Structures are given as C-alpha cells and as structure tokens.
Short mmCIF file of C-alpha atoms and ligand atoms in Angstrom, two decimals:
data_model
loop_
_atom_site.label_atom_id
_atom_site.label_comp_id
_atom_site.label_asym_id
_atom_site.label_seq_id
_atom_site.Cartn_x
_atom_site.Cartn_y
_atom_site.Cartn_z
CA MET P 1 -25.33 -19.44 -23.60
CA LYS P 2 -26.47 -22.55 -25.39
CA ILE P 3 -23.82 -25.13 -26.29
CA ILE P 4 -24.45 -28.06 -28.62
CA VAL P 5 -22.13 -30.95 -27.85
CA THR P 6 -22.13 -33.39 -30.76
CA GLY P 7 -20.97 -36.88 -29.83
CA GLY P 8 -21.70 -36.09 -26.18
CA ALA P 9 -22.75 -39.67 -25.39
CA GLY P 10 -19.25 -41.00 -26.12
CA PHE P 11 -16.14 -41.07 -23.95
CA ILE P 12 -14.75 -37.52 -24.06
CA GLY P 13 -18.06 -35.88 -24.99
CA SER P 14 -19.85 -37.21 -21.89
CA ASN P 15 -16.97 -36.07 -19.68
CA PHE P 16 -17.26 -32.64 -21.35
CA VAL P 17 -21.03 -32.50 -20.67
CA TYR P 18 -20.34 -33.10 -16.95
CA TYR P 19 -17.50 -30.58 -16.98
CA GLU P 20 -19.75 -27.85 -18.40
CA LEU P 21 -22.71 -28.65 -16.12
CA LYS P 22 -20.35 -28.38 -13.14
CA ASN P 23 -18.23 -25.42 -14.20
CA SER P 24 -20.54 -23.18 -16.25
CA GLU P 25 -24.09 -21.81 -16.18
CA ASP P 26 -24.65 -22.72 -19.82
CA GLU P 27 -27.39 -24.81 -21.34
CA ILE P 28 -25.99 -28.03 -22.81
CA ILE P 29 -27.61 -29.93 -25.66
CA CYS P 30 -26.08 -33.30 -26.49
CA TYR P 31 -26.66 -34.33 -30.11
CA ASP P 32 -25.55 -37.91 -30.69
CA LYS P 33 -26.40 -40.74 -33.10
CA LEU P 34 -25.84 -43.37 -30.40
CA THR P 35 -23.60 -45.60 -32.48
CA TYR P 36 -21.96 -48.61 -30.78
CA ALA P 37 -19.72 -46.06 -28.98
CA GLY P 38 -22.53 -43.79 -27.78
CA ASN P 39 -24.18 -44.80 -24.54
CA LEU P 40 -26.98 -42.99 -22.71
CA GLU P 41 -25.73 -44.54 -19.48
CA ASN P 42 -22.70 -42.26 -19.83
CA LEU P 43 -25.08 -39.33 -19.31
CA LYS P 44 -27.26 -40.68 -16.51
CA TYR P 45 -26.05 -38.08 -13.97
CA ALA P 46 -26.94 -35.27 -16.41
CA GLU P 47 -30.44 -36.51 -17.32
CA ASP P 48 -32.29 -34.69 -14.53
CA ASN P 49 -30.38 -31.44 -14.83
CA PRO P 50 -32.74 -28.72 -16.17
CA ARG P 51 -29.79 -27.23 -18.11
CA PHE P 52 -29.32 -30.49 -20.06
CA LYS P 53 -31.14 -31.95 -23.04
CA PHE P 54 -30.38 -35.01 -25.20
CA ILE P 55 -31.31 -35.23 -28.89
CA CYS P 56 -30.68 -38.38 -30.89
CA GLY P 57 -29.41 -37.48 -34.37
CA ASP P 58 -26.74 -37.90 -37.02
CA ILE P 59 -24.30 -35.12 -37.96
CA SER P 60 -24.22 -36.46 -41.51
CA ASN P 61 -27.99 -36.00 -41.94
CA ARG P 62 -28.41 -32.47 -43.30
CA ASP P 63 -32.16 -32.16 -42.60
CA GLU P 64 -31.76 -33.30 -38.99
CA VAL P 65 -28.82 -30.95 -38.42
CA TYR P 66 -30.60 -27.93 -39.93
CA ARG P 67 -33.69 -28.68 -37.80
CA LEU P 68 -31.45 -28.81 -34.72
CA PHE P 69 -29.89 -25.41 -35.49
CA GLU P 70 -33.25 -23.86 -36.40
CA PHE P 71 -35.06 -24.93 -33.23
CA ASP P 72 -32.22 -24.87 -30.72
CA ALA P 73 -30.24 -21.90 -32.06
CA PRO P 74 -26.88 -22.70 -30.43
CA ASP P 75 -24.33 -20.02 -29.53
CA ILE P 76 -21.49 -22.56 -29.53
CA VAL P 77 -21.07 -25.95 -31.21
CA VAL P 78 -18.38 -28.34 -29.99
CA ASN P 79 -17.95 -31.23 -32.42
CA PHE P 80 -16.83 -34.44 -30.72
CA ALA P 81 -18.96 -36.69 -32.97
CA ALA P 82 -16.75 -39.07 -34.89
CA GLU P 83 -15.85 -42.63 -35.61
CA SER P 84 -12.81 -42.73 -33.36
CA HIS P 85 -11.15 -46.16 -33.43
CA VAL P 86 -8.10 -46.61 -35.69
CA ASP P 87 -8.47 -50.41 -35.92
CA ARG P 88 -12.09 -50.13 -37.11
CA SER P 89 -11.01 -47.57 -39.74
CA ILE P 90 -8.45 -50.05 -41.09
CA GLU P 91 -11.19 -52.70 -41.40
CA ASP P 92 -13.80 -50.42 -42.99
CA PRO P 93 -12.89 -46.80 -43.85
CA GLU P 94 -16.15 -45.66 -45.48
CA LEU P 95 -18.14 -44.81 -42.36
CA PHE P 96 -15.16 -42.76 -41.14
CA LEU P 97 -15.32 -40.64 -44.27
CA ARG P 98 -19.08 -40.15 -43.98
CA THR P 99 -19.18 -39.21 -40.31
CA ASN P 100 -15.85 -37.48 -39.84
CA ILE P 101 -15.68 -35.55 -43.12
CA ILE P 102 -19.22 -35.20 -44.52
CA GLY P 103 -20.67 -34.86 -41.01
CA THR P 104 -18.27 -32.03 -40.16
CA SER P 105 -19.01 -30.27 -43.45
CA ILE P 106 -22.75 -30.42 -42.75
CA LEU P 107 -22.23 -28.91 -39.29
CA LEU P 108 -20.15 -26.14 -40.92
CA ASP P 109 -22.91 -25.52 -43.49
CA ALA P 110 -25.39 -25.21 -40.62
CA CYS P 111 -23.10 -22.72 -38.86
CA LYS P 112 -22.95 -20.71 -42.09
CA LYS P 113 -26.73 -20.80 -42.60
CA TYR P 114 -27.85 -20.10 -39.04
CA GLY P 115 -24.83 -18.29 -37.55
CA VAL P 116 -22.98 -19.22 -34.34
CA LYS P 117 -20.58 -17.44 -32.02
CA ARG P 118 -18.13 -20.33 -32.16
CA PHE P 119 -17.67 -23.70 -33.87
CA HIS P 120 -15.03 -25.83 -32.19
CA GLN P 121 -13.62 -28.91 -33.91
CA VAL P 122 -12.22 -31.57 -31.58
CA SER P 123 -9.37 -32.98 -33.59
CA THR P 124 -6.44 -35.21 -32.74
CA ASP P 125 -2.63 -35.32 -32.69
CA GLU P 126 -2.90 -38.23 -35.16
CA VAL P 127 -3.29 -35.70 -38.00
CA TYR P 128 0.46 -35.01 -37.65
CA GLY P 129 1.35 -38.67 -38.35
CA ASP P 130 4.07 -40.06 -36.10
CA LEU P 131 7.53 -39.29 -34.75
CA PRO P 132 10.48 -41.71 -34.76
CA LEU P 133 11.22 -43.59 -31.53
CA ASP P 134 14.90 -42.59 -31.57
CA ARG P 135 14.25 -38.79 -31.64
CA PRO P 136 12.85 -37.93 -28.17
CA ASP P 137 13.74 -34.29 -28.90
CA LEU P 138 10.95 -33.99 -31.53
CA PHE P 139 7.38 -32.88 -30.68
CA PHE P 140 4.24 -31.96 -32.65
CA THR P 141 3.65 -28.21 -32.73
CA GLU P 142 0.74 -26.43 -34.42
CA LYS P 143 3.12 -25.80 -37.35
CA THR P 144 3.96 -29.48 -37.93
CA ASN P 145 2.75 -30.63 -41.37
CA LEU P 146 -0.33 -32.84 -41.61
CA HIS P 147 0.87 -36.33 -42.55
CA THR P 148 -1.64 -39.06 -41.82
CA SER P 149 -1.24 -42.83 -41.49
CA SER P 150 -4.69 -44.43 -41.07
CA PRO P 151 -8.09 -43.89 -42.68
CA TYR P 152 -9.18 -42.50 -39.28
CA SER P 153 -6.43 -39.88 -39.11
CA ALA P 154 -6.88 -39.01 -42.80
CA SER P 155 -10.58 -38.38 -42.16
CA LYS P 156 -9.82 -36.19 -39.14
CA ALA P 157 -7.19 -34.21 -41.08
CA SER P 158 -9.69 -33.71 -43.93
CA ALA P 159 -12.21 -32.36 -41.45
CA ASP P 160 -9.59 -29.94 -40.06
CA LEU P 161 -8.86 -28.63 -43.57
CA LEU P 162 -12.58 -28.08 -44.16
CA VAL P 163 -12.92 -26.18 -40.88
CA GLN P 164 -10.01 -23.92 -41.89
CA ALA P 165 -11.47 -23.43 -45.40
CA TYR P 166 -14.90 -22.46 -44.01
CA GLN P 167 -13.27 -20.12 -41.52
CA ARG P 168 -11.36 -18.33 -44.24
CA THR P 169 -13.97 -18.37 -47.01
CA TYR P 170 -17.18 -17.82 -45.04
CA GLN P 171 -15.75 -16.31 -41.84
CA ILE P 172 -17.14 -19.11 -39.67
CA PRO P 173 -15.78 -18.32 -36.19
CA ALA P 174 -13.98 -21.62 -35.80
CA THR P 175 -11.22 -23.06 -33.63
CA ILE P 176 -9.53 -26.47 -33.70
CA SER P 177 -7.85 -28.45 -30.92
CA ARG P 178 -5.52 -31.41 -31.43
CA CYS P 179 -5.16 -33.53 -28.33
CA SER P 180 -3.08 -36.55 -27.47
CA ASN P 181 -4.46 -39.87 -26.13
CA ASN P 182 -7.08 -39.47 -23.40
CA TYR P 183 -7.92 -41.90 -20.60
CA GLY P 184 -10.44 -41.91 -17.74
CA PRO P 185 -14.08 -42.81 -16.97
CA TYR P 186 -16.47 -43.96 -19.76
CA HIS P 187 -13.61 -44.93 -22.11
CA PHE P 188 -14.99 -47.58 -24.47
CA PRO P 189 -13.33 -50.98 -23.89
CA GLU P 190 -11.99 -51.35 -27.44
CA LYS P 191 -9.21 -48.82 -26.65
CA LEU P 192 -5.89 -49.80 -25.02
CA ILE P 193 -6.34 -48.73 -21.37
CA PRO P 194 -9.92 -49.88 -20.68
CA LEU P 195 -9.40 -53.08 -22.71
CA MET P 196 -6.33 -53.98 -20.66
CA ILE P 197 -8.03 -53.19 -17.32
CA ILE P 198 -11.06 -55.30 -18.17
CA ASN P 199 -9.10 -58.23 -19.63
CA ALA P 200 -6.83 -58.27 -16.57
CA LEU P 201 -9.86 -58.24 -14.25
CA ASN P 202 -11.25 -61.21 -16.21
CA ASN P 203 -7.84 -62.98 -16.20
CA LYS P 204 -7.83 -62.85 -20.00
CA LYS P 205 -4.71 -62.28 -22.12
CA LEU P 206 -3.68 -58.67 -22.76
CA PRO P 207 -3.06 -58.34 -26.54
CA VAL P 208 -0.11 -55.99 -27.07
CA TYR P 209 0.49 -55.10 -30.73
CA GLY P 210 3.99 -55.75 -32.11
CA THR P 211 6.68 -55.31 -29.48
CA GLY P 212 4.74 -52.84 -27.32
CA GLU P 213 7.38 -50.14 -27.87
CA ASN P 214 5.07 -47.63 -29.55
CA VAL P 215 4.72 -44.45 -27.53
CA ARG P 216 1.54 -42.52 -26.72
CA ASP P 217 1.25 -39.22 -24.81
CA TRP P 218 -1.49 -39.77 -22.20
CA LEU P 219 -3.80 -37.06 -20.83
CA TYR P 220 -6.50 -37.47 -18.19
CA VAL P 221 -9.81 -36.72 -19.89
CA GLU P 222 -10.86 -33.94 -17.48
CA ASP P 223 -7.73 -31.98 -18.42
CA HIS P 224 -8.75 -32.22 -22.09
CA CYS P 225 -12.25 -30.95 -21.20
CA ALA P 226 -10.77 -28.00 -19.29
CA ALA P 227 -8.61 -27.10 -22.29
CA ILE P 228 -11.57 -27.16 -24.70
CA ASP P 229 -13.60 -25.04 -22.28
CA LEU P 230 -10.81 -22.43 -22.28
CA ILE P 231 -10.53 -22.46 -26.07
CA ILE P 232 -14.24 -21.93 -26.70
CA ARG P 233 -14.33 -19.01 -24.24
CA LYS P 234 -10.90 -17.40 -24.65
CA GLY P 235 -9.30 -18.95 -27.75
CA LYS P 236 -8.75 -16.88 -30.88
CA VAL P 237 -10.90 -17.56 -33.94
CA GLY P 238 -8.94 -19.25 -36.74
CA GLU P 239 -6.38 -20.78 -34.37
CA VAL P 240 -5.30 -24.37 -33.80
CA TYR P 241 -4.32 -25.39 -30.24
CA ASN P 242 -2.36 -28.55 -29.40
CA ILE P 243 -3.31 -30.20 -26.08
CA GLY P 244 -1.04 -32.60 -24.20
CA GLY P 245 0.73 -32.98 -20.90
CA HIS P 246 4.16 -34.51 -21.68
CA ASN P 247 3.14 -37.93 -20.42
CA GLU P 248 4.83 -40.20 -22.92
CA LYS P 249 4.75 -43.93 -22.18
CA THR P 250 5.36 -47.05 -24.23
CA ASN P 251 2.32 -49.31 -24.51
CA LEU P 252 4.19 -51.96 -22.57
CA GLU P 253 4.82 -49.52 -19.69
CA VAL P 254 1.11 -48.68 -19.57
CA VAL P 255 0.06 -52.33 -19.58
CA LYS P 256 2.58 -53.26 -16.87
CA THR P 257 1.39 -50.33 -14.71
CA ILE P 258 -2.20 -51.56 -14.96
CA LEU P 259 -1.19 -55.12 -14.04
CA LYS P 260 0.77 -53.82 -11.06
CA ILE P 261 -2.16 -51.74 -9.75
CA LEU P 262 -4.44 -54.77 -10.07
CA GLY P 263 -1.89 -57.14 -8.50
CA LYS P 264 -1.86 -59.36 -11.62
CA GLY P 265 1.11 -61.14 -13.21
CA GLU P 266 2.87 -60.05 -16.41
CA ASP P 267 2.31 -63.56 -17.81
CA LEU P 268 -1.09 -62.25 -18.92
CA ILE P 269 0.67 -60.15 -21.59
CA GLU P 270 0.49 -61.62 -25.10
CA PHE P 271 2.31 -60.05 -28.05
CA VAL P 272 0.08 -60.17 -31.14
CA THR P 273 0.33 -59.14 -34.81
CA ASP P 274 1.01 -55.45 -35.16
CA ARG P 275 -1.54 -52.87 -36.33
CA LYS P 276 -1.14 -52.06 -40.05
CA GLY P 277 0.64 -48.71 -40.53
CA HIS P 278 1.08 -48.47 -36.75
CA ASP P 279 2.18 -44.96 -35.70
CA GLN P 280 5.37 -45.14 -33.65
CA ARG P 281 5.31 -42.18 -31.32
CA TYR P 282 2.99 -39.26 -30.56
CA ALA P 283 4.26 -36.33 -28.48
CA ILE P 284 2.57 -32.94 -28.14
CA ASP P 285 4.26 -29.62 -27.55
CA PRO P 286 1.58 -27.73 -25.56
CA THR P 287 3.52 -24.43 -25.32
CA LYS P 288 0.92 -22.40 -27.24
CA ILE P 289 -2.14 -23.27 -25.11
CA LYS P 290 -0.04 -22.88 -21.94
CA THR P 291 1.33 -19.45 -22.79
CA GLU P 292 -1.67 -17.99 -24.62
CA LEU P 293 -4.54 -19.41 -22.55
CA GLY P 294 -2.85 -20.40 -19.28
CA TRP P 295 -3.87 -24.08 -19.50
CA THR P 296 -1.93 -26.69 -17.55
CA PRO P 297 -2.90 -30.30 -16.94
CA LYS P 298 -3.84 -31.05 -13.32
CA THR P 299 -3.70 -34.85 -13.18
CA LYS P 300 -0.39 -36.70 -13.16
CA PHE P 301 -0.36 -40.07 -14.97
CA ASP P 302 0.34 -42.05 -11.77
CA ASP P 303 -2.76 -40.57 -10.08
CA GLY P 304 -4.95 -40.60 -13.19
CA ILE P 305 -4.31 -44.24 -13.99
CA LYS P 306 -5.12 -45.29 -10.39
CA LYS P 307 -8.36 -43.22 -10.49
CA THR P 308 -9.22 -44.83 -13.83
CA VAL P 309 -8.62 -48.39 -12.61
CA ASP P 310 -10.76 -47.61 -9.53
CA TRP P 311 -13.54 -46.29 -11.79
CA TYR P 312 -13.59 -49.56 -13.77
CA LEU P 313 -13.63 -51.54 -10.52
CA GLU P 314 -16.55 -49.48 -9.21
CA ASN P 315 -18.49 -49.51 -12.50
CA LYS P 316 -18.38 -53.16 -13.45
CA ASN P 317 -22.03 -53.00 -14.38
CA TRP P 318 -21.30 -50.32 -17.02
CA TRP P 319 -18.64 -52.31 -18.89
CA GLU P 320 -20.18 -55.76 -18.38
CA LYS P 321 -23.25 -54.62 -20.30
CA ILE P 322 -21.02 -53.39 -23.13
CA ILE P 323 -18.82 -56.45 -23.44
CA SER P 324 -21.71 -58.90 -23.22
CA GLY P 325 -23.33 -57.46 -26.38
CA GLU P 326 -22.38 -56.88 -30.01
CA TYR P 327 -18.89 -55.93 -28.86
CA GLN P 328 -18.19 -59.63 -28.23
CA ASN P 329 -18.47 -60.32 -31.98
CA TYR P 330 -16.11 -57.42 -32.72
CA TYR P 331 -13.59 -58.77 -30.21
CA ALA P 332 -13.72 -62.28 -31.70
CA LYS P 333 -13.23 -60.84 -35.22
CA MET P 334 -10.36 -58.51 -34.32
CA TYR P 335 -8.39 -60.74 -31.95
CA GLY P 336 -9.53 -64.27 -32.92
CA ASN P 337 -6.65 -65.03 -35.32
CA ARG P 338 -4.19 -62.36 -34.32
P1 NAD V 1 -16.09 -42.13 -28.91
O1 NAD V 1 -16.02 -43.11 -30.03
O2 NAD V 1 -16.06 -42.63 -27.50
O3 NAD V 1 -17.43 -41.27 -29.05
C1 NAD V 1 -17.89 -40.80 -30.27
C2 NAD V 1 -19.34 -40.35 -30.08
O4 NAD V 1 -19.80 -39.80 -31.33
C3 NAD V 1 -20.31 -41.49 -29.72
O5 NAD V 1 -21.18 -41.07 -28.70
C4 NAD V 1 -21.08 -41.73 -31.00
O6 NAD V 1 -22.39 -42.21 -30.80
C5 NAD V 1 -21.09 -40.34 -31.62
N1 NAD V 1 -21.25 -40.36 -33.08
C6 NAD V 1 -20.57 -41.15 -33.96
N2 NAD V 1 -21.02 -40.90 -35.21
C7 NAD V 1 -21.97 -39.93 -35.10
C8 NAD V 1 -22.78 -39.24 -36.04
N3 NAD V 1 -22.72 -39.52 -37.35
N4 NAD V 1 -23.62 -38.29 -35.59
C9 NAD V 1 -23.71 -38.01 -34.26
N5 NAD V 1 -22.99 -38.64 -33.33
C10 NAD V 1 -22.12 -39.59 -33.74
O7 NAD V 1 -14.95 -41.08 -29.18
P2 NAD V 1 -14.03 -40.25 -28.15
O8 NAD V 1 -12.85 -41.05 -27.82
O9 NAD V 1 -14.89 -39.71 -27.06
O10 NAD V 1 -13.55 -39.07 -29.11
C11 NAD V 1 -14.34 -37.90 -29.26
C12 NAD V 1 -13.64 -36.97 -30.23
O11 NAD V 1 -12.35 -36.63 -29.74
C13 NAD V 1 -13.42 -37.58 -31.62
O12 NAD V 1 -13.65 -36.58 -32.58
C14 NAD V 1 -11.95 -37.99 -31.62
O13 NAD V 1 -11.42 -37.93 -32.93
C15 NAD V 1 -11.35 -36.93 -30.73
N6 NAD V 1 -10.15 -37.33 -29.95
C16 NAD V 1 -10.15 -38.46 -29.20
C17 NAD V 1 -9.02 -38.77 -28.41
C18 NAD V 1 -8.99 -40.00 -27.54
O14 NAD V 1 -7.94 -40.30 -26.98
N7 NAD V 1 -10.09 -40.74 -27.35
C19 NAD V 1 -7.93 -37.92 -28.43
C20 NAD V 1 -7.95 -36.78 -29.24
C21 NAD V 1 -9.08 -36.50 -29.98
O1 DAU V 2 -3.83 -39.73 -30.14
C1 DAU V 2 -5.19 -39.50 -30.10
C2 DAU V 2 -5.94 -40.73 -30.56
O2 DAU V 2 -5.80 -41.70 -29.54
C3 DAU V 2 -7.40 -40.47 -30.88
O3 DAU V 2 -7.48 -39.59 -31.97
C4 DAU V 2 -8.15 -41.76 -31.19
O4 DAU V 2 -9.53 -41.49 -31.35
C5 DAU V 2 -7.95 -42.71 -30.03
O5 DAU V 2 -8.58 -43.95 -30.28
C6 DAU V 2 -6.46 -42.93 -29.75
O6 DAU V 2 -5.83 -43.64 -30.86
P1 DAU V 2 -4.73 -44.80 -30.61
O7 DAU V 2 -4.68 -45.65 -31.82
O8 DAU V 2 -3.46 -44.22 -30.10
O9 DAU V 2 -5.46 -45.54 -29.36
P2 DAU V 2 -5.69 -47.11 -29.04
O10 DAU V 2 -6.22 -47.17 -27.65
O11 DAU V 2 -6.43 -47.81 -30.10
O12 DAU V 2 -4.20 -47.68 -29.04
C7 DAU V 2 -3.20 -47.12 -28.20
C8 DAU V 2 -1.91 -47.87 -28.46
O13 DAU V 2 -2.05 -49.22 -27.98
C9 DAU V 2 -1.57 -48.02 -29.94
O14 DAU V 2 -0.17 -47.94 -30.10
C10 DAU V 2 -2.05 -49.41 -30.32
C11 DAU V 2 -1.87 -50.20 -29.02
N1 DAU V 2 -2.87 -51.27 -28.78
C12 DAU V 2 -4.17 -51.00 -28.87
C13 DAU V 2 -5.12 -51.97 -28.65
C14 DAU V 2 -6.60 -51.67 -28.78
C15 DAU V 2 -2.41 -52.55 -28.41
O15 DAU V 2 -1.20 -52.79 -28.30
N2 DAU V 2 -3.35 -53.51 -28.18
C16 DAU V 2 -4.69 -53.28 -28.32
O16 DAU V 2 -5.49 -54.24 -28.12
#
C-alpha cells in the first residue's frame, strides 16, 4: 500500500515515518511544507530507503494537493500536518486556521475527488478543553464534549468536525485519534520537555509558567505511532480513538525529573507569567483503543524520559542548529519580558 504522511518532517510525523518503514512493507510518501517545525534532518535515516519519498508541499494549496493525489494515488493518508504550538497560536491565530482547518478540508476534498481507502486525522486531547486539578477521578473519553481553550485547540476541533462531516456526507472512510502530550526524539525545542533539557544543558533558566501545577498526560512518541498504525489498519471507519497511557505529571514534576537526570540544581527553575487561558489538566481514558484494538503503551515515563534526555545528549548537533537560527528571535520575543 501507499501511505501519504502529511507533516512527516515534524516531531511525531518523522517518528511515524520510521515506525512504518520498520514495521510495514508499505511505501511512504512524506508531504511537508517544511515550516520552522519541519526539518529534513529528521528524515535523514529514511532518505535512502527505496520505499520512501519526500515531497515539499502545503496542505492548504489545493492545486499542489490535487497534483499529489493524482500522481501518487495514495491508499491511506495520515494527516499530521499542522501548526502545533499553543503559545504561537495565542500570538498569531490566523496561520493556525489556514493550515489546521482549511488545509484539512482541502485534503478531505482530495480524498473525495480521488478516493482513498482511509483518511486518518491526527488530532489532540486539547479539543476536550481541560479538567479541574481537584478532580483526579475525571478523564477525557471519546464522548466528552468538545470545549476548546486556545486558537490552536479550536482549530484542531474545527478540523475534527469537518472530518466527521465529510465522513457522514460523502462517506469518506475517515478515522480520528486524539492523543495526549508526546515526548521523545526530534521534539522541537519550543515545547516543554526539549526546551527544559536544552536550557538545563546550557545552564540557562527553566521558564515554568505560573506555579507549575498544571498537569499533562505524557506518552512516549513511539507508542503514539503504534496506536495510529493500529487504527489505520484495524480501526473502524467513522470512529474516534483516544490515545494515552495514564502518565499524568505536573509540569514541575517533569522539570525536576529532567534536572535530576542531568545532575543539575533546582535553582535553575524560574517561575514566569502564566500562559493565557492555560489548560489545567489533561487526562485520557484509553479504554476504547485498549479493548477494541488491543493497544497498550510499552514505554514507562521513567524509562522514556531517560531515553529522551540521552537522545538530546547524543544529538547536540541537531538542536544546536535549530536554536542558533530564527528560533533565537522567537525565544527572545516569547521569554524576553516574561
Ligand atoms: P510539529 O510542529 O513538530 O510538526 C508539524 C509538521 O507539519 C512540520 O513538519 C511542518 O513543516 C508541517 N506543516 C505545517 N504546516 C504545513 C502545511 N501547511 N502543509 C504541509 N505541512 C505542514 O508537530 P507535532 O508535535 O509533530 O504534531 C503533529 C500532529 O500531531 C499535529 O497535528 C498535532 O496537532 C498532533 N498532536 C501533537 C501532540 C504532541 O504532543 N506534540 C499530541 C497530540 C496530537
Ligand atoms: O496534549 C496534546 C498537545 O500537547 C498537542 O496537541 C500540542 O501540539 C502540543 O504542543 C502539546 O501542547 P501543550 O501546550 O500541552 O505542550 P507544551 O510543551 O507547550 O506545554 C506543556 C506544559 O508546559 C503546559 O502546561 C505549558 C507548560 N510550559 C510550556 C513551555 C513551552 C511551561 O511551563 N514553560 C514553557 O516554557
């Protein structure tokens, strides 16, 4: 089969490309605009594989997308392409609407025009909004109402609604997955875990928003890739699957764990102005994907976080190139007066 992976040069997409090249016989085409978050270096171990091809293109460009479907005739499309950072969406929502909503609708139009066996939308637990910190008994299920907080999550929820509308109206064979926070190799250093690892390595302050009590439910990226692989092969058309491994941690716990692994002092922690509209707690109930598809996460947080820190230690070259470029200006703008 031929699988188009949109956004395959980003964090999760590149891990998914490697997962499929290793665990399937399928042909993988990565279609990616190479925004600031897309990096061909993420795909350097796939480049020489005869089952892999990279095409530079934008999901919100209809002509380019139709050309892609016409010439490459995919069986399956897995849509990872998105603007993915909440803080950037708070600064400038428009691009999020264009890529995450219009881009998804153009991919759906292409599926309708050319026909596919499966369109899979990689969504997020953020579409459910947040849970209160004092109700550890509450979890997001697939039946939880959509209730978004940031322009990013609103754009992802809009895309989910479009996928469901196209599935019902035009019988597009679509599935949706909503995963909790991922971590692992190739994670762009604007996000909590890689930012904290790199700042600690550089003996820079670790900017924790608010009091650091917000809770995220962490999943090692390879476990997310395995879940998506199962959904595209065995998942039922029209269904939504939540993905998460019951690994809830406060941000402060995560940051302290990283400092401990690196042998650095907690005096590096600096509490800074909170994120606007900051979601308090995310927590996934993964019962459906476990019982219906037999998925279980393999990597425990304690092992995954050590592997991740090791990866950043071994791949200094990868992140040094990123933080020495345009990203420096972003960092100065976002954290300069915080
Ligand atoms: P990322 O920002 O690392 O990568 C996004 C990729 O999409 C980049 O390679 C970028 O170049 C590409 N892209 C952006 N706009 C594009 C466009 N218009 N056309 C084509 N390509 C474009 O993001 P990520 O963290 O790997 O997230 C991937 C997907 O998974 C997103 O849809 C995100 O909403 C979802 N998700 C992420 C997490 C997480 O913890 N990171 C958790 C759940 C869901
Ligand atoms: O839950 C899934 C989502 O997880 C994905 O849909 C998003 O694409 C992904 O970016 C991630 O969103 P978060 O906002 O949870 O991730 P981020 O790494 O930006 O922040 C994690 C937590 O850490 C959050 O509570 C904010 C806090 N934080 C973040 C940064 C960058 C800090 O305290 N300091 C920081 O410098």
